[in-house]
Amino acid sequence: MISNPVTGASYLLRGLSLIGEPGVKRHVVIPLIINILIFAGLIWLLAAQFEVLLEWLMPTLPDWLAWLDSLLWFIFAITTGIAVFFSFTILANLVSAPFNSFLSAAVEKNLTGRSPISEVGFMEELVKAISGEIKKMLLFALIALALLIITLIPGINLIAPVLWIIFSAWMLSIEYLDYPLGNQGRSFPEIRRAIQQKRLLSLGFGGAVMIATLIPVFNFMVMPVAVAGATAMRVEQF
């Protein structure tokens, strides 16, 4: 087993090839459609409320400021696009958490011929997955707060950008390796220890996911690709 950042990063590309395999695709399509519908609904609601605001505001302005209507819609579109870009991963992980364990199990069955988990009810998986996501978010928030404090301290803050990059890669490696390792019955502390033992491999994978999330449009597909890649890495490296 080769444990280095390059090998870890390569598993993201491996995941891209795995999500199209028989028995895997449906676990990708369903949560993706749900996320798209949620974001489309939120954008529609925001646009409707913004239109109401403009209908109230524009008549109060002089005629020579009528051009503000187009400018404000342009600003709204840019702002909404940025908000969707940065919030999609967080919301998508919450919404798709109960599906990702099944996606990981389907990928592992494709790779090994056997499923790592017994049949469980969707509601049971829903409660387990959402509670797990909340625990991870609380841990990440605490560490992010500590890094924010470091960022504000003169002198020490020179290393802050490097720490933020390492933290982001580590966070994403935990986020996605949690599903295949969790399917093996490992607790969250055990998962963290396993990832720590494969530090460079995991950071390479998390770093590749971090870069992928910055690519417009493709970032909508990063989550299932990362789950599939993390599962292949679990099977072959852990």
mmCIF file of C-alpha atoms in Angstrom:
data_model
loop_
_atom_site.group_PDB
_atom_site.id
_atom_site.type_symbol
_atom_site.label_atom_id
_atom_site.label_comp_id
_atom_site.label_asym_id
_atom_site.label_seq_id
_atom_site.Cartn_x
_atom_site.Cartn_y
_atom_site.Cartn_z
ATOM 1 C CA MET A 1 0.000 0.000 0.000
ATOM 2 C CA ILE A 2 1.370 3.370 -1.047
ATOM 3 C CA SER A 3 0.600 6.112 1.472
ATOM 4 C CA ASN A 4 1.448 9.526 0.054
ATOM 5 C CA PRO A 5 -0.472 12.694 -0.945
ATOM 6 C CA VAL A 6 -0.325 11.970 -4.690
ATOM 7 C CA THR A 7 -1.867 8.535 -4.217
ATOM 8 C CA GLY A 8 -4.533 10.063 -1.990
ATOM 9 C CA ALA A 9 -5.353 12.731 -4.575
ATOM 10 C CA SER A 10 -5.637 10.098 -7.321
ATOM 11 C CA TYR A 11 -8.592 8.508 -5.541
ATOM 12 C CA LEU A 12 -10.764 11.521 -6.369
ATOM 13 C CA LEU A 13 -10.325 10.708 -10.076
ATOM 14 C CA ARG A 14 -11.008 7.073 -9.219
ATOM 15 C CA GLY A 15 -14.298 8.152 -7.693
ATOM 16 C CA LEU A 16 -15.264 9.936 -10.913
ATOM 17 C CA SER A 17 -15.065 6.648 -12.807
ATOM 18 C CA LEU A 18 -16.930 4.696 -10.115
ATOM 19 C CA ILE A 19 -20.126 6.788 -9.854
ATOM 20 C CA GLY A 20 -21.264 5.602 -13.282
ATOM 21 C CA GLU A 21 -21.023 1.905 -12.427
ATOM 22 C CA PRO A 22 -24.152 -0.322 -12.366
ATOM 23 C CA GLY A 23 -25.849 -0.303 -8.978
ATOM 24 C CA VAL A 24 -24.115 2.951 -8.022
ATOM 25 C CA LYS A 25 -25.715 5.547 -10.296
ATOM 26 C CA ARG A 26 -29.095 5.666 -8.564
ATOM 27 C CA HIS A 27 -27.425 6.517 -5.249
ATOM 28 C CA VAL A 28 -25.813 9.501 -7.010
ATOM 29 C CA VAL A 29 -28.816 10.768 -8.959
ATOM 30 C CA ILE A 30 -31.427 10.829 -6.173
ATOM 31 C CA PRO A 31 -29.576 13.099 -3.674
ATOM 32 C CA LEU A 32 -28.300 15.267 -6.537
ATOM 33 C CA ILE A 33 -31.868 15.890 -7.732
ATOM 34 C CA ILE A 34 -32.996 16.640 -4.170
ATOM 35 C CA ASN A 35 -30.189 19.174 -3.704
ATOM 36 C CA ILE A 36 -30.899 20.862 -7.043
ATOM 37 C CA LEU A 37 -34.623 21.126 -6.193
ATOM 38 C CA ILE A 38 -33.847 22.602 -2.767
ATOM 39 C CA PHE A 39 -31.481 25.212 -4.181
ATOM 40 C CA ALA A 40 -33.829 26.006 -7.086
ATOM 41 C CA GLY A 41 -36.659 26.502 -4.586
ATOM 42 C CA LEU A 42 -34.550 28.743 -2.351
ATOM 43 C CA ILE A 43 -33.374 30.843 -5.306
ATOM 44 C CA TRP A 44 -36.952 31.185 -6.584
ATOM 45 C CA LEU A 45 -38.133 32.271 -3.115
ATOM 46 C CA LEU A 46 -35.320 34.825 -2.762
ATOM 47 C CA ALA A 47 -35.973 36.189 -6.257
ATOM 48 C CA ALA A 48 -39.700 36.542 -5.538
ATOM 49 C CA GLN A 49 -39.021 38.445 -2.306
ATOM 50 C CA PHE A 50 -36.413 40.615 -4.022
ATOM 51 C CA GLU A 51 -38.929 41.462 -6.753
ATOM 52 C CA VAL A 52 -41.444 42.518 -4.086
ATOM 53 C CA LEU A 53 -38.768 44.738 -2.539
ATOM 54 C CA LEU A 54 -38.008 46.376 -5.898
ATOM 55 C CA GLU A 55 -41.714 46.908 -6.612
ATOM 56 C CA TRP A 56 -41.891 48.819 -3.359
ATOM 57 C CA LEU A 57 -38.596 50.683 -3.787
ATOM 58 C CA MET A 58 -38.534 51.737 -7.460
ATOM 59 C CA PRO A 59 -41.714 53.876 -7.500
ATOM 60 C CA THR A 60 -40.225 55.976 -4.692
ATOM 61 C CA LEU A 61 -37.195 56.900 -6.813
ATOM 62 C CA PRO A 62 -37.053 59.617 -9.495
ATOM 63 C CA ASP A 63 -37.357 58.514 -13.144
ATOM 64 C CA TRP A 64 -33.708 59.195 -13.890
ATOM 65 C CA LEU A 65 -32.775 56.394 -11.433
ATOM 66 C CA ALA A 66 -34.828 53.785 -13.302
ATOM 67 C CA TRP A 67 -31.572 52.146 -14.434
ATOM 68 C CA LEU A 68 -31.041 51.039 -10.829
ATOM 69 C CA ASP A 69 -33.576 48.258 -11.378
ATOM 70 C CA SER A 70 -31.264 46.403 -13.786
ATOM 71 C CA LEU A 71 -28.190 47.098 -11.641
ATOM 72 C CA LEU A 72 -29.852 45.759 -8.494
ATOM 73 C CA TRP A 73 -30.952 42.588 -10.305
ATOM 74 C CA PHE A 74 -27.377 42.132 -11.526
ATOM 75 C CA ILE A 75 -26.040 42.519 -7.969
ATOM 76 C CA PHE A 76 -28.688 40.083 -6.725
ATOM 77 C CA ALA A 77 -27.655 37.490 -9.337
ATOM 78 C CA ILE A 78 -23.942 37.812 -8.470
ATOM 79 C CA THR A 79 -24.590 37.670 -4.720
ATOM 80 C CA THR A 80 -26.894 34.670 -5.040
ATOM 81 C CA GLY A 81 -24.359 32.853 -7.203
ATOM 82 C CA ILE A 82 -21.601 33.390 -4.644
ATOM 83 C CA ALA A 83 -23.891 32.284 -1.792
ATOM 84 C CA VAL A 84 -24.851 29.096 -3.656
ATOM 85 C CA PHE A 85 -21.205 28.382 -4.461
ATOM 86 C CA PHE A 86 -20.069 28.595 -0.832
ATOM 87 C CA SER A 87 -23.127 27.069 0.844
ATOM 88 C CA PHE A 88 -23.758 24.155 -1.495
ATOM 89 C CA THR A 89 -21.218 21.801 0.081
ATOM 90 C CA ILE A 90 -22.499 22.390 3.628
ATOM 91 C CA LEU A 91 -26.188 22.035 2.795
ATOM 92 C CA ALA A 92 -25.587 19.213 0.316
ATOM 93 C CA ASN A 93 -23.726 17.181 2.949
ATOM 94 C CA LEU A 94 -26.600 17.598 5.417
ATOM 95 C CA VAL A 95 -29.263 16.676 2.867
ATOM 96 C CA SER A 96 -27.299 13.808 1.331
ATOM 97 C CA ALA A 97 -25.807 12.365 4.532
ATOM 98 C CA PRO A 98 -28.313 9.474 4.799
ATOM 99 C CA PHE A 99 -27.790 8.651 1.098
ATOM 100 C CA ASN A 100 -23.997 8.729 1.238
ATOM 101 C CA SER A 101 -23.683 5.650 3.434
ATOM 102 C CA PHE A 102 -25.741 3.698 0.896
ATOM 103 C CA LEU A 103 -23.691 5.185 -1.961
ATOM 104 C CA SER A 104 -20.482 4.111 -0.227
ATOM 105 C CA ALA A 105 -21.903 0.624 0.375
ATOM 106 C CA ALA A 106 -22.881 0.330 -3.302
ATOM 107 C CA VAL A 107 -19.388 1.346 -4.419
ATOM 108 C CA GLU A 108 -17.781 -1.136 -2.034
ATOM 109 C CA LYS A 109 -20.071 -3.905 -3.276
ATOM 110 C CA ASN A 110 -19.052 -3.013 -6.843
ATOM 111 C CA LEU A 111 -15.375 -3.259 -5.887
ATOM 112 C CA THR A 112 -15.444 -6.312 -3.625
ATOM 113 C CA GLY A 113 -18.652 -8.149 -4.478
ATOM 114 C CA ARG A 114 -20.111 -7.758 -0.989
ATOM 115 C CA SER A 115 -21.929 -5.014 0.881
ATOM 116 C CA PRO A 116 -20.255 -3.759 4.085
ATOM 117 C CA ILE A 117 -23.542 -3.028 5.868
ATOM 118 C CA SER A 118 -26.662 -4.980 6.676
ATOM 119 C CA GLU A 119 -30.019 -3.741 5.460
ATOM 120 C CA VAL A 120 -31.198 -0.867 7.653
ATOM 121 C CA GLY A 121 -34.259 1.333 7.518
ATOM 122 C CA PHE A 122 -33.950 4.713 5.841
ATOM 123 C CA MET A 123 -35.253 6.566 8.910
ATOM 124 C CA GLU A 124 -32.666 4.812 11.107
ATOM 125 C CA GLU A 125 -29.924 5.806 8.673
ATOM 126 C CA LEU A 126 -31.350 9.355 8.465
ATOM 127 C CA VAL A 127 -31.131 9.898 12.236
ATOM 128 C CA LYS A 128 -27.664 8.344 12.434
ATOM 129 C CA ALA A 129 -26.318 10.330 9.465
ATOM 130 C CA ILE A 130 -27.669 13.734 10.496
ATOM 131 C CA SER A 131 -26.469 13.333 14.102
ATOM 132 C CA GLY A 132 -23.047 12.369 12.725
ATOM 133 C CA GLU A 133 -22.958 15.427 10.466
ATOM 134 C CA ILE A 134 -23.832 17.706 13.387
ATOM 135 C CA LYS A 135 -21.002 16.208 15.497
ATOM 136 C CA LYS A 136 -18.526 16.734 12.651
ATOM 137 C CA MET A 137 -19.684 20.318 12.106
ATOM 138 C CA LEU A 138 -19.310 21.131 15.813
ATOM 139 C CA LEU A 139 -15.755 19.730 15.815
ATOM 140 C CA PHE A 140 -14.864 21.634 12.636
ATOM 141 C CA ALA A 141 -16.396 24.839 14.029
ATOM 142 C CA LEU A 142 -14.319 24.625 17.221
ATOM 143 C CA ILE A 143 -11.080 24.109 15.293
ATOM 144 C CA ALA A 144 -12.001 26.871 12.832
ATOM 145 C CA LEU A 145 -12.580 29.219 15.778
ATOM 146 C CA ALA A 146 -9.103 28.438 17.129
ATOM 147 C CA LEU A 147 -7.604 29.107 13.689
ATOM 148 C CA LEU A 148 -9.520 32.371 13.452
ATOM 149 C CA ILE A 149 -7.966 33.486 16.739
ATOM 150 C CA ILE A 150 -4.511 32.566 15.423
ATOM 151 C CA THR A 151 -5.252 34.556 12.259
ATOM 152 C CA LEU A 152 -5.826 37.677 14.382
ATOM 153 C CA ILE A 153 -2.550 37.400 16.352
ATOM 154 C CA PRO A 154 0.254 39.482 14.770
ATOM 155 C CA GLY A 155 3.343 37.465 13.868
ATOM 156 C CA ILE A 156 1.749 34.067 14.396
ATOM 157 C CA ASN A 157 -0.842 34.889 11.733
ATOM 158 C CA LEU A 158 1.881 34.530 9.078
ATOM 159 C CA ILE A 159 1.408 30.764 9.215
ATOM 160 C CA ALA A 160 -2.396 31.030 9.322
ATOM 161 C CA PRO A 161 -2.949 30.494 5.545
ATOM 162 C CA VAL A 162 -0.958 27.238 5.638
ATOM 163 C CA LEU A 163 -2.892 26.073 8.717
ATOM 164 C CA TRP A 164 -6.224 26.866 7.027
ATOM 165 C CA ILE A 165 -5.254 24.819 3.956
ATOM 166 C CA ILE A 166 -4.154 21.839 6.072
ATOM 167 C CA PHE A 167 -7.300 22.097 8.189
ATOM 168 C CA SER A 168 -9.551 22.223 5.108
ATOM 169 C CA ALA A 169 -7.883 19.138 3.601
ATOM 170 C CA TRP A 170 -8.084 17.268 6.912
ATOM 171 C CA MET A 171 -11.720 18.276 7.392
ATOM 172 C CA LEU A 172 -12.717 17.049 3.927
ATOM 173 C CA SER A 173 -10.841 13.766 4.354
ATOM 174 C CA ILE A 174 -12.790 13.104 7.570
ATOM 175 C CA GLU A 175 -16.046 14.230 5.955
ATOM 176 C CA TYR A 176 -15.888 11.666 3.164
ATOM 177 C CA LEU A 177 -13.903 8.805 4.736
ATOM 178 C CA ASP A 178 -16.465 8.825 7.521
ATOM 179 C CA TYR A 179 -18.955 7.011 5.265
ATOM 180 C CA PRO A 180 -16.921 3.937 4.216
ATOM 181 C CA LEU A 181 -15.210 3.646 7.597
ATOM 182 C CA GLY A 182 -18.519 4.171 9.397
ATOM 183 C CA ASN A 183 -20.023 1.356 7.336
ATOM 184 C CA GLN A 184 -17.391 -0.894 8.926
ATOM 185 C CA GLY A 185 -18.919 -0.132 12.320
ATOM 186 C CA ARG A 186 -16.172 2.241 13.443
ATOM 187 C CA SER A 187 -17.024 5.048 15.851
ATOM 188 C CA PHE A 188 -16.112 8.661 15.088
ATOM 189 C CA PRO A 189 -13.024 8.629 17.392
ATOM 190 C CA GLU A 190 -11.867 5.387 15.714
ATOM 191 C CA ILE A 191 -12.329 6.957 12.295
ATOM 192 C CA ARG A 192 -10.208 9.949 13.304
ATOM 193 C CA ARG A 193 -7.446 7.639 14.570
ATOM 194 C CA ALA A 194 -7.503 5.594 11.357
ATOM 195 C CA ILE A 195 -7.165 8.750 9.268
ATOM 196 C CA GLN A 196 -4.353 9.984 11.513
ATOM 197 C CA GLN A 197 -2.433 6.747 10.842
ATOM 198 C CA LYS A 198 -2.733 7.446 7.084
ATOM 199 C CA ARG A 199 -2.072 11.169 7.453
ATOM 200 C CA LEU A 200 -0.363 11.955 4.136
ATOM 201 C CA LEU A 201 -2.698 9.751 2.120
ATOM 202 C CA SER A 202 -5.762 11.355 3.714
ATOM 203 C CA LEU A 203 -4.474 14.914 3.360
ATOM 204 C CA GLY A 204 -3.723 14.306 -0.317
ATOM 205 C CA PHE A 205 -7.273 13.114 -0.869
ATOM 206 C CA GLY A 206 -8.793 15.976 1.137
ATOM 207 C CA GLY A 207 -6.619 18.508 -0.706
ATOM 208 C CA ALA A 208 -7.828 17.199 -4.077
ATOM 209 C CA VAL A 209 -11.445 17.471 -2.916
ATOM 210 C CA MET A 210 -10.794 21.031 -1.692
ATOM 211 C CA ILE A 211 -9.437 22.074 -5.101
ATOM 212 C CA ALA A 212 -12.351 20.356 -6.868
ATOM 213 C CA THR A 213 -14.903 22.309 -4.825
ATOM 214 C CA LEU A 214 -13.462 25.535 -6.275
ATOM 215 C CA ILE A 215 -14.293 24.478 -9.859
ATOM 216 C CA PRO A 216 -17.641 26.004 -10.925
ATOM 217 C CA VAL A 217 -20.341 23.504 -11.998
ATOM 218 C CA PHE A 218 -18.119 20.500 -11.190
ATOM 219 C CA ASN A 219 -18.418 21.384 -7.497
ATOM 220 C CA PHE A 220 -22.041 20.185 -7.689
ATOM 221 C CA MET A 221 -20.711 16.683 -8.442
ATOM 222 C CA VAL A 222 -17.828 16.689 -5.960
ATOM 223 C CA MET A 223 -19.757 15.095 -3.106
ATOM 224 C CA PRO A 224 -20.719 11.750 -4.738
ATOM 225 C CA VAL A 225 -17.346 11.580 -6.507
ATOM 226 C CA ALA A 226 -15.561 12.118 -3.181
ATOM 227 C CA VAL A 227 -17.682 9.480 -1.411
ATOM 228 C CA ALA A 228 -16.908 6.962 -4.170
ATOM 229 C CA GLY A 229 -13.196 7.830 -4.160
ATOM 230 C CA ALA A 230 -12.997 7.624 -0.364
ATOM 231 C CA THR A 231 -14.633 4.190 -0.489
ATOM 232 C CA ALA A 232 -12.099 2.897 -3.022
ATOM 233 C CA MET A 233 -9.322 4.281 -0.835
ATOM 234 C CA ARG A 234 -10.783 2.559 2.238
ATOM 235 C CA VAL A 235 -10.945 -0.783 0.429
ATOM 236 C CA GLU A 236 -7.427 -0.598 -0.978
ATOM 237 C CA GLN A 237 -5.461 1.384 1.604
ATOM 238 C CA PHE A 238 -7.108 0.965 5.015
#
